[in-house]
Coordinates of C-alpha atoms and ligand atoms in Angstrom, one line a residue:
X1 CA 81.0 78.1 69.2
X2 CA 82.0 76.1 72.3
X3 CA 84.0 79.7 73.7
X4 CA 80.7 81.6 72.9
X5 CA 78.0 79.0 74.6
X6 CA 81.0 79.2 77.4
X7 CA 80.8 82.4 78.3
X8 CA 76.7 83.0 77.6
X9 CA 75.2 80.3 79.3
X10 CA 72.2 81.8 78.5
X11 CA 72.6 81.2 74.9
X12 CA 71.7 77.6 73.5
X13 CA 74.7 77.1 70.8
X14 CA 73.5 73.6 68.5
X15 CA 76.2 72.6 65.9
X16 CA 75.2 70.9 63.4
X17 CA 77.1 68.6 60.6
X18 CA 75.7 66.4 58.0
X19 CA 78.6 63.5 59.3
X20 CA 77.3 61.2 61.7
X21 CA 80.2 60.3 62.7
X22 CA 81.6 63.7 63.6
X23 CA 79.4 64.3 65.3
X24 CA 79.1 61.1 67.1
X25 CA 83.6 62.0 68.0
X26 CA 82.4 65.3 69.4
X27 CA 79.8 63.7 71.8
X28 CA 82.2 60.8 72.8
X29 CA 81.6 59.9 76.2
X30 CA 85.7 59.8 77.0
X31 CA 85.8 63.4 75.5
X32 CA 88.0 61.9 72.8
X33 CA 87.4 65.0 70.5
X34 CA 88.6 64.7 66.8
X35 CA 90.6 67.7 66.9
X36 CA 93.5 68.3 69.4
X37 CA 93.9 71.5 70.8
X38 CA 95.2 72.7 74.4
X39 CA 92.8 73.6 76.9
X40 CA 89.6 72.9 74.2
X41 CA 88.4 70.0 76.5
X42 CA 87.8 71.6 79.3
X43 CA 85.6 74.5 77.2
X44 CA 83.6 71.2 76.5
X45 CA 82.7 69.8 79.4
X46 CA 81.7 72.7 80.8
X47 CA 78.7 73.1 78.0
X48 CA 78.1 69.7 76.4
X49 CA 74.4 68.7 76.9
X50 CA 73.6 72.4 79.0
X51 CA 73.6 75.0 76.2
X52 CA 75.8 73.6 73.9
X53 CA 74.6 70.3 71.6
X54 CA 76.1 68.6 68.6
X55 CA 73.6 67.1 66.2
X56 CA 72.9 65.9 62.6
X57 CA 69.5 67.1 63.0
X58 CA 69.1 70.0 60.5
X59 CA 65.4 71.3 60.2
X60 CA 64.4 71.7 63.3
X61 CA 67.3 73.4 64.6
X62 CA 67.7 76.1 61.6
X63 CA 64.1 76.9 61.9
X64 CA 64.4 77.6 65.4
X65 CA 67.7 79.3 65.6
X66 CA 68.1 83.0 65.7
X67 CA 71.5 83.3 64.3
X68 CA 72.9 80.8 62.1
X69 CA 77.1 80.7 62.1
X70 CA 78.5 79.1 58.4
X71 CA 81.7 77.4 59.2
X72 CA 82.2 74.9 56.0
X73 CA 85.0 74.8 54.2
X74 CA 86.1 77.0 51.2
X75 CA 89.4 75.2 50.3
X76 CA 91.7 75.7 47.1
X77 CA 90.1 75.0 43.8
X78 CA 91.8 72.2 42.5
X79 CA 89.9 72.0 38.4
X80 CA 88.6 74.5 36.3
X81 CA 88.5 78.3 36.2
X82 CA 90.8 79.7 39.2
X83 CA 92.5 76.4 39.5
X84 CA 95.2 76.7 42.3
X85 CA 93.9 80.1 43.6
X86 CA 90.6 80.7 44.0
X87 CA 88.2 79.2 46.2
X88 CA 86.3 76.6 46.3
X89 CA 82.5 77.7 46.6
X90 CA 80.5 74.7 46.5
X91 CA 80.1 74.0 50.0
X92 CA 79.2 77.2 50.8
X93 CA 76.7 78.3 48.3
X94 CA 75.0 74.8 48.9
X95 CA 74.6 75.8 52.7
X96 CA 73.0 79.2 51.3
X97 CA 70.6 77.1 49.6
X98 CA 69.4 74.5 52.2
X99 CA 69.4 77.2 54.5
X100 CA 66.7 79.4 52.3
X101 CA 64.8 75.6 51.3
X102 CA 64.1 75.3 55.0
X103 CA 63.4 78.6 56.3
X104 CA 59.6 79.7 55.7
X105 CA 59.0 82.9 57.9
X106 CA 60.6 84.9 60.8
X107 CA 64.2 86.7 61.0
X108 CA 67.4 85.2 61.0
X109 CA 71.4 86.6 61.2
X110 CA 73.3 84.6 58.7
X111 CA 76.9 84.6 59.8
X112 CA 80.0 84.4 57.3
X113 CA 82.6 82.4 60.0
X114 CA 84.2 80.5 57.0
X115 CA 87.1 82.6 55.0
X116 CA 85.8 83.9 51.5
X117 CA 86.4 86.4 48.6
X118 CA 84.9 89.8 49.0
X119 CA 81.5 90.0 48.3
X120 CA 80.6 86.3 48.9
X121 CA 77.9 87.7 51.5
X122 CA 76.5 89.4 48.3
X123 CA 76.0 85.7 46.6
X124 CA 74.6 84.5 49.6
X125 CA 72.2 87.7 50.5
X126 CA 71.3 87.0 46.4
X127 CA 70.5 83.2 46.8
X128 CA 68.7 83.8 50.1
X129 CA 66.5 86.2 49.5
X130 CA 65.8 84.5 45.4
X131 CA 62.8 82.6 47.1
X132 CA 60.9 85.9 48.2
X133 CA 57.3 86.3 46.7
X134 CA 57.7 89.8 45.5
X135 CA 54.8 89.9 43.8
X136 CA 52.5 90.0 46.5
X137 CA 54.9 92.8 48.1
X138 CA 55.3 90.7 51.0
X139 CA 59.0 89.8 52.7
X140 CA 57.7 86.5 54.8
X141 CA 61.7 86.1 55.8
X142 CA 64.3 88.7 56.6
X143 CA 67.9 87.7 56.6
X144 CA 70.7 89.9 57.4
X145 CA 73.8 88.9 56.6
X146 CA 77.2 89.5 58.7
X147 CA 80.3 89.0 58.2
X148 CA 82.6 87.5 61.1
X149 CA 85.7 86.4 60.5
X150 CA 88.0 84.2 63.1
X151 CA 91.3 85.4 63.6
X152 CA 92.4 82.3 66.2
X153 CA 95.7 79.8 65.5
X154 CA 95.9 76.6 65.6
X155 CA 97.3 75.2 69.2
X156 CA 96.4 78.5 70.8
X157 CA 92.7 78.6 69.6
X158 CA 91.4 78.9 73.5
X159 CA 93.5 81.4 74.8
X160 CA 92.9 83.7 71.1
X161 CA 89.4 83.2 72.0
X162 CA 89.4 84.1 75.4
X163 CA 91.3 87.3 74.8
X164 CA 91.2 88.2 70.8
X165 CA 93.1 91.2 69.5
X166 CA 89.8 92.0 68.1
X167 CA 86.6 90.7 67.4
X168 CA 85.5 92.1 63.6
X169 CA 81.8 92.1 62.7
X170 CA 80.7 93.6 59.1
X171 CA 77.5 94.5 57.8
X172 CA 74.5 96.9 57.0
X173 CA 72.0 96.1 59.5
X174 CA 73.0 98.6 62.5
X175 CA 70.1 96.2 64.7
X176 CA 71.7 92.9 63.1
X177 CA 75.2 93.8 63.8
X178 CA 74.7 95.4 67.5
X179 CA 72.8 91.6 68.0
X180 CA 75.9 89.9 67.3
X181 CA 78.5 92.5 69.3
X182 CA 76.5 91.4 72.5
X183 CA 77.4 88.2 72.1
X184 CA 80.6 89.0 72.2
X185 CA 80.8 91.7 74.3
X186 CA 80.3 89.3 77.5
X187 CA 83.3 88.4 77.7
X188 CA 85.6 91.0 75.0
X189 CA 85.9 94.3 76.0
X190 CA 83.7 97.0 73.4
X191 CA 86.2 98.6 72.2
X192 CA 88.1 95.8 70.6
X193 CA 84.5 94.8 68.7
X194 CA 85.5 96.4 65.5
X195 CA 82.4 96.8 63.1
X196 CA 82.8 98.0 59.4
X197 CA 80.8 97.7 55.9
X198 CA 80.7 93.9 54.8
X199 CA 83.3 93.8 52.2
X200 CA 86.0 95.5 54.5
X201 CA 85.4 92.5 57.3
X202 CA 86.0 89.8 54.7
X203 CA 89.0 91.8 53.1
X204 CA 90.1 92.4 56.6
X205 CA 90.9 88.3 56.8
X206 CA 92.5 88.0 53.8
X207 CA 94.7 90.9 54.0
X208 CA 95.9 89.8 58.0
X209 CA 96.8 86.7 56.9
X210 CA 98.6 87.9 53.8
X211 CA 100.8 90.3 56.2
X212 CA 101.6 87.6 58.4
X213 CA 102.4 85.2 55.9
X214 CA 104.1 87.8 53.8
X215 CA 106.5 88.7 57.2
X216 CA 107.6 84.7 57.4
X217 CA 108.5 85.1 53.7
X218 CA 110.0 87.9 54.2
X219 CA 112.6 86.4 57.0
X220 CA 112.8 83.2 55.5
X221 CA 114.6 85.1 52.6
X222 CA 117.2 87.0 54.9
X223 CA 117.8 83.1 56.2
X224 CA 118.9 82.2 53.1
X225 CA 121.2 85.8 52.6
X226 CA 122.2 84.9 55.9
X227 CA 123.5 81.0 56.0
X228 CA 125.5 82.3 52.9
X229 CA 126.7 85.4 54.7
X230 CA 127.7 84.6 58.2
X231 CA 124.9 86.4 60.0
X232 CA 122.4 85.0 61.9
X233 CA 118.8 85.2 61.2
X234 CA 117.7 84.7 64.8
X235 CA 119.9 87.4 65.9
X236 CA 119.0 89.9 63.1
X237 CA 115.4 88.7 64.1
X238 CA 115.5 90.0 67.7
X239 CA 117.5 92.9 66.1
X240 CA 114.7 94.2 64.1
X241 CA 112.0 93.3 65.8
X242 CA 112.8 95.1 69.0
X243 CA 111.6 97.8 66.7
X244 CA 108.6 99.3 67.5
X245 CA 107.2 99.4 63.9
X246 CA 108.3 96.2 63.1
X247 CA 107.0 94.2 65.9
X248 CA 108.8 91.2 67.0
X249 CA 106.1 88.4 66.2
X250 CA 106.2 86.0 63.5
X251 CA 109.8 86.7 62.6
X252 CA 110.8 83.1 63.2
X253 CA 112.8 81.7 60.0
X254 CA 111.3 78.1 59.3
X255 CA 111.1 75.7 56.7
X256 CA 108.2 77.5 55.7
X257 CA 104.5 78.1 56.9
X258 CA 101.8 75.8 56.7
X259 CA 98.3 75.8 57.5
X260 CA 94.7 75.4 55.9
X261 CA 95.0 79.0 55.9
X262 CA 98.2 81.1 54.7
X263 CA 98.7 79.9 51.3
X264 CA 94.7 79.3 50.3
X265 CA 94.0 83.2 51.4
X266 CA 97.0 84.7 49.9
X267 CA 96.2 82.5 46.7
X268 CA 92.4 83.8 46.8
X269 CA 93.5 87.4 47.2
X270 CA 96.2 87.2 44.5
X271 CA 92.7 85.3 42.3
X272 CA 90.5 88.7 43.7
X273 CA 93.7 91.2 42.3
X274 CA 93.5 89.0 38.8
X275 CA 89.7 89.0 38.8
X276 CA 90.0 93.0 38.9
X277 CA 92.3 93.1 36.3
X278 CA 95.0 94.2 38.7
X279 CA 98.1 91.7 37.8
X280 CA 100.9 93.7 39.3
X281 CA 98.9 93.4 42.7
X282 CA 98.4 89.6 42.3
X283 CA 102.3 89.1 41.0
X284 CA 103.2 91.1 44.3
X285 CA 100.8 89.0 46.3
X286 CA 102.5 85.8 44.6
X287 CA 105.8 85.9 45.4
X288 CA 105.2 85.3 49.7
X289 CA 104.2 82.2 48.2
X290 CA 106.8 81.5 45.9
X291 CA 109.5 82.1 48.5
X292 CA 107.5 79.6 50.7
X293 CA 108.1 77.6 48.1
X294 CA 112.0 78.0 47.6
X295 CA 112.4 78.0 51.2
X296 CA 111.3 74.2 51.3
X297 CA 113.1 73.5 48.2
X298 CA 116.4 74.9 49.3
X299 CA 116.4 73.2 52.9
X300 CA 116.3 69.9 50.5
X301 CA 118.6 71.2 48.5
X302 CA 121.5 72.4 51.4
X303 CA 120.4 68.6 53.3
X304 CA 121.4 67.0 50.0
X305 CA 124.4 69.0 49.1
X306 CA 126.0 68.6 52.8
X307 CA 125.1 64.6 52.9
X308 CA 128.0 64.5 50.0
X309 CA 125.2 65.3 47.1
X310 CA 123.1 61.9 47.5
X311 CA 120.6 60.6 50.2
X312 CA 119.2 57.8 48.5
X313 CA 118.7 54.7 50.2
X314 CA 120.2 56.7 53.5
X315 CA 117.5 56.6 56.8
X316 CA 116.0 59.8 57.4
X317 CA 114.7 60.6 60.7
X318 CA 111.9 63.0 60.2
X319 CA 110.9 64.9 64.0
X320 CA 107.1 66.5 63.4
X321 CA 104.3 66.3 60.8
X322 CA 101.7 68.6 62.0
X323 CA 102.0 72.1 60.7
X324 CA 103.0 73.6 64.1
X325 CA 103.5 72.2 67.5
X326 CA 100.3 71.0 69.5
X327 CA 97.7 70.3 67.1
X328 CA 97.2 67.6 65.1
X329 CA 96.4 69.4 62.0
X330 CA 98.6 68.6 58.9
X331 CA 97.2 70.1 56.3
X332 CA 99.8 72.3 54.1
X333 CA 102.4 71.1 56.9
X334 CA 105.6 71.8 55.1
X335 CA 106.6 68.5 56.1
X336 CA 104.0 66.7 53.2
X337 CA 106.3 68.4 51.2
X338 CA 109.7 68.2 52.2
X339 CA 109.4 64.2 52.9
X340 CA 107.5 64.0 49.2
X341 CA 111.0 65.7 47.8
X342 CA 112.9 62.8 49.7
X343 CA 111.0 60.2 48.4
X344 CA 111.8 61.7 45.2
X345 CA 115.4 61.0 46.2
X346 CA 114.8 57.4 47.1
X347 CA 115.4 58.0 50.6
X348 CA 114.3 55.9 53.4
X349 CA 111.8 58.1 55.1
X350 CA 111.2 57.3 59.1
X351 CA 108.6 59.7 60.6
X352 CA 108.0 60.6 64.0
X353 CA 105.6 63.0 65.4
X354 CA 103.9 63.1 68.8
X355 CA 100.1 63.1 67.4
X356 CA 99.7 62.8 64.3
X357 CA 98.5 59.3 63.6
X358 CA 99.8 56.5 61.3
X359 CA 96.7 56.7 58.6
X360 CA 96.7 60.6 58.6
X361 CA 100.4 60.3 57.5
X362 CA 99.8 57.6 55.1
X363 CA 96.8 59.2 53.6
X364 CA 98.4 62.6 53.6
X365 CA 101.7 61.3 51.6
X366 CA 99.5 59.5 49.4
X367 CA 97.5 62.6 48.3
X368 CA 100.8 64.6 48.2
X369 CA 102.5 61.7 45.6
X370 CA 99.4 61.3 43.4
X371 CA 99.3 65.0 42.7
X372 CA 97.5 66.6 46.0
X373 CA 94.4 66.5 44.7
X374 CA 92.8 66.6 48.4
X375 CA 92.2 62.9 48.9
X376 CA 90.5 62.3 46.0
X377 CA 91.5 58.9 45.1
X378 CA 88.6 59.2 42.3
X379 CA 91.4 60.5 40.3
X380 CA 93.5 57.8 38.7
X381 CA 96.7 56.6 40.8
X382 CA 100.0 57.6 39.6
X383 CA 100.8 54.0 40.8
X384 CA 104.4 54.2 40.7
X385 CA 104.8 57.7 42.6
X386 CA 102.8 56.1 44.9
X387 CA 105.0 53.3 45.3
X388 CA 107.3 55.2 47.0
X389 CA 104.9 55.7 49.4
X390 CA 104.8 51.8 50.1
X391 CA 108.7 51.2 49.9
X392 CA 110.2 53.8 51.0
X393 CA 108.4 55.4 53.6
X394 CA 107.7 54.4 57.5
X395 CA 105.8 55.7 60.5
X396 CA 107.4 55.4 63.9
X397 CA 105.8 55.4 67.4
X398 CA 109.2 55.4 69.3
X399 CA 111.4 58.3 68.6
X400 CA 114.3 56.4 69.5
X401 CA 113.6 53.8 67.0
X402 CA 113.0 56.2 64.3
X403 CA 116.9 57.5 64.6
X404 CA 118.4 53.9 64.8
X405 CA 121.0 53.8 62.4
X406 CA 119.8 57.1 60.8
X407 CA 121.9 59.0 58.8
X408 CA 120.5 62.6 59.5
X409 CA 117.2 64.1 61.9
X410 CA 115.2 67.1 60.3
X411 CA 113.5 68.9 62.4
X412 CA 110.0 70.0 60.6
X413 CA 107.9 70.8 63.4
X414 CA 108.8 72.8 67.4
X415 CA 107.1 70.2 69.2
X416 CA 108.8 70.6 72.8
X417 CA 109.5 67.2 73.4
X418 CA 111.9 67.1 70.5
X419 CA 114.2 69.3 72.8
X420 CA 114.4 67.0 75.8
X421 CA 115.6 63.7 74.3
X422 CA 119.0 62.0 75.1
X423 CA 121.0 63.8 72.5
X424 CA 123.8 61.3 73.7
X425 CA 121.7 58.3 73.3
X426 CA 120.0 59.7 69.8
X427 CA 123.9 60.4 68.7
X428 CA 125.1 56.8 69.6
X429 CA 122.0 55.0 67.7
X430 CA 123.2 57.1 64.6
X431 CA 125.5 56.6 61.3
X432 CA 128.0 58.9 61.4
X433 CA 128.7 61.5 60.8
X434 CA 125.5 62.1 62.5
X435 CA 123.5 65.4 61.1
X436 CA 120.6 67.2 62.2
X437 CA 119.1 70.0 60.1
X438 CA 117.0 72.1 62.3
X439 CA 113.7 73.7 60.3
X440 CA 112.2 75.5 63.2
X441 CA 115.6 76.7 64.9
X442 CA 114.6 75.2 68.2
X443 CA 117.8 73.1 69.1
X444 CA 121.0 74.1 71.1
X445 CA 123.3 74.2 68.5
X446 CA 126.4 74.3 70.5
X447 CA 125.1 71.6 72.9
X448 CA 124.6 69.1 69.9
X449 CA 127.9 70.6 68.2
X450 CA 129.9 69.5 71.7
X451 CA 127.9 65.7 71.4
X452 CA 129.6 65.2 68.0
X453 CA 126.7 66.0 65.7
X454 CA 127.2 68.3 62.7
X455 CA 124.4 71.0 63.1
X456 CA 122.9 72.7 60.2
X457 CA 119.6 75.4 61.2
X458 CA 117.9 77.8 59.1
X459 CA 119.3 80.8 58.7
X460 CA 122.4 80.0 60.1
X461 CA 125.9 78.6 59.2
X462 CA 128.6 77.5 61.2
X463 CA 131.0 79.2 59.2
X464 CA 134.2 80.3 60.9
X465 CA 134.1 84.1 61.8
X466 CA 136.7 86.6 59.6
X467 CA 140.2 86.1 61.4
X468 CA 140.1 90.0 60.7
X469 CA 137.0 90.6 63.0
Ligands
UGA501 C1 96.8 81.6 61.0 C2 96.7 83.0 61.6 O1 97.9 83.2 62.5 C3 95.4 83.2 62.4 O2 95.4 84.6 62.8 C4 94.3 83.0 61.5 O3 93.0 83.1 62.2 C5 94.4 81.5 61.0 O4 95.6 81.4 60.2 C6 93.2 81.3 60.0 O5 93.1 82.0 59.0 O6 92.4 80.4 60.4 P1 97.4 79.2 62.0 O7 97.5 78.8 60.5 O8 96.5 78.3 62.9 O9 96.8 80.7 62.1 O10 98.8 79.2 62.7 P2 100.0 80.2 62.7 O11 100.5 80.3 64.1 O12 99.7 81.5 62.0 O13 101.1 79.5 61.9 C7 101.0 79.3 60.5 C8 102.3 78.7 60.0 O14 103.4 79.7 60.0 C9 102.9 77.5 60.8 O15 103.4 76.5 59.9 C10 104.0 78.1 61.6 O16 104.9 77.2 62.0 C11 104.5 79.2 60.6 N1 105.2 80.3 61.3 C12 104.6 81.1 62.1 C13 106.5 80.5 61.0 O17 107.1 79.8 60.1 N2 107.2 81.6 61.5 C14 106.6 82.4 62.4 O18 107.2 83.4 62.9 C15 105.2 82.2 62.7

């Protein structure tokens, strides 16, 4: 919303959220906005109080708008039917309904932003237009509904905005949909303003993120042929991807992806493939999330095996909680899960990351112990899993303090500064034999090697070559 009031300063842009004190972050005086993400500050200033405003106050500013965007969430259902794939509704269809309670007359865009099954504009056109008085023949509101899909990422939002791929707009409404393509056709060039029937646009979002999430999977399972092989995943990376047809994007081997949005999309198309009776589709769908899953099983596993087959009670220096470098979003971070797997060993946890604050870690091993039921703490406590929470794990501020005495560093997220430390200092403050077990293959192996450190990366083993080759 702030890139579009950006770049049509004729267009007044009014957010709305029902939290006061959301709202109250995003108009903080200091520009101390609750989300981190480069370069978003400066979008800000430049149309806070002119033609962009963010307010609680909800009538007023539906009735008047032309085109209303729906940007709640639609997370994981965690209870009932679809439990752990579908998504969760709620938020959404209530939005549908306050929207219709408040609007008497006139013509409004309703905008699908939010990521959501095929033919949820259906459900919303349906609830929308449930309040029309037929009888009298008479259509006193008109609401088209479009479907919009974002295709930004997380620490590169801006820069995705400023020059997207594509902008995708679906609908019926030829006069509804040519509405929205102006808006952003003052800054994206036409022809990358893809329009298409409603149901292809929100299949469109799943199915990109499924293929991107299904080519991590996909490398992260030649890492694990290729630390037991002798090859090297970054080099059969670059290999393949100087391909043409393969591309030579997200091929980076990690500990696995995380994300609000990967596994919840692939897990509601796998739920749509179910829902349509098509179970070979969903079990194909299923397994980029079951290798996520392996992958941060086995870099436990290979961490537990090479520190002589125990870790408990041993420090461990955990670099990065946020799902990817420069935001401070956590949520599916691969790192939840991989320190909740050492607590499970009794190790002593020490986490570090550049931005992710003290109570988000906290709160976010908490929900992870007690079952991940989305910090919900209405849900009874599994007191002593969360106990380990209390004894076993600590937050650090100084990265120097966190490796004291350490007895390995893991690497979970490629936050730059991780490569510019003292690696002679960090090596001196350290048990030995000192290890560090690189997740996101961003550290100079033969550097560290020549320090002293025993080096273990994804993908990669330091296996002596054939005396034959
Ligand atoms: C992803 C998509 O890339 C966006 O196009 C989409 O709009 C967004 O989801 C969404 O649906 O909202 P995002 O989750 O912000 O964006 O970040 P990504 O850059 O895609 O990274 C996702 C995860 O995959 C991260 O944990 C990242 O470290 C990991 N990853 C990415 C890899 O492990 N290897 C790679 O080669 C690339």
């Amino acid at each position: 919303m702030a890139m579009i009031a950006y770049k049509n300063p004729d267009i007044q842009v009014y957010v709305y959220d029902m939290n006061q004190n959301r709202i109250n972050a995003w108009n903080d005086a200091d520009y101390n906005l609750p989300i981190y993400e480069p370069g978003l500050v400066d979008v800000i200033k430049a149309v806070r109080g002119k033609n962009m405003f963010f307010t609680t106050e909800y009538e007023k500013n539906i009735q008047e708008a032309d085109c209303i965007f729906v940007a709640v969430n639609t997370p994981t259902k965690h209870f009932g039917m679809g439990k752990g794939r579908a998504a969760d509704m709620r938020f959404y269809e209530s939005c549908a309904r306050q929207i219709r309670a408040t609007i008497k007359e006139g013509r409004k865009i309703i905008v699908e932003k939010s990521t959501v099954p095929t033919r949820t504009a259906e459900t919303i056109a349906t609830i929308l237009n449930s309040n029309q008085n037929k009888a009298e023949g008479k259509e006193v509101v008109k609401f088209d509904i479009l479907s919009n899909p974002e295709f930004l990422a997380e620490g590169t939002a801006v820069a995705d905005l400023e020059k997207p791929d594509r902008v995708l707009i679906g609908g019926q409404n030829e006069e509804a949909l040519n509405a929205l393509a102006d808006v952003y056709a003052s800054w994206v060039p036409r022809e990358r303003i893809i329009t298409t029937n409603v149901w292809s646009s929100e299949m469109s979002k799943l199915v990109a993120n499924f293929f991107l999430a299904q080519r991590i999977s996909s490398i992260n399972a030649i890492s694990a042929i290729c630390e037991a092989s002798g090859a090297n995943v970054a080099e059969v990376s670059k290999a393949i991807g100087t391909d043409s047809r393969i591309g030579p994007k997200f091929l980076n081997a990690s500990v696995g992806f995380g994300g609000s949005c990967f596994q919840k999309d692939v897990l509601n198309l796998c739920y749509l493939a179910e829902s349509y009776h098509l179970q070979e589709v969903a079990d194909y769908c299923y397994q980029v999330i079951a290798m996520n899953n392996y992958q941060r099983r086995r870099f436990v596993e290979r961490l537990v095996a090479t520190m002589f087959g125990t870790i408990t009670q041993k420090k461990i220096t955990v670099f990065g909680f946020a799902f990817k470098k420069d935001t401070t979003d956590t949520r599916e971070s691969s790192s939840i899960y991989i320190c909740k797997q050492l607590l499970e060993e009794r190790a002593n946890v020490h986490i570090y990351d550049p931005k992710v604050t003290k109570p988000q870690i906290l709160n976010d091993m908490k929900t992870m112990m007690n079952g991940n039921y989305d910090g919900d703490f209405s849900y009874p406590l599994n007191s002593h899993e969360t106990q380990l929470v209390d004894k076993h794990l600590f937050v650090e501020t100084d990265p120097m303090e966190a490796v004291r005495d350490s007895h390995a560093i893991l690497i979970m997220t490629e936050w730059d500064e991780f490569k510019t430390y003292d690696y002679n200092k960090v090596f001196d403050l350290m048990q030995k034999p000192a290890y560090i077990f690189d997740g996101r293959r961003i550290m100079d192996i033969k550097q560290l090697s020549s320090i002293g450190f025993e080096v273990f990366a994804i993908g990669y083993s330091s296996q002596q070559s054939s005396p034959f080759l």
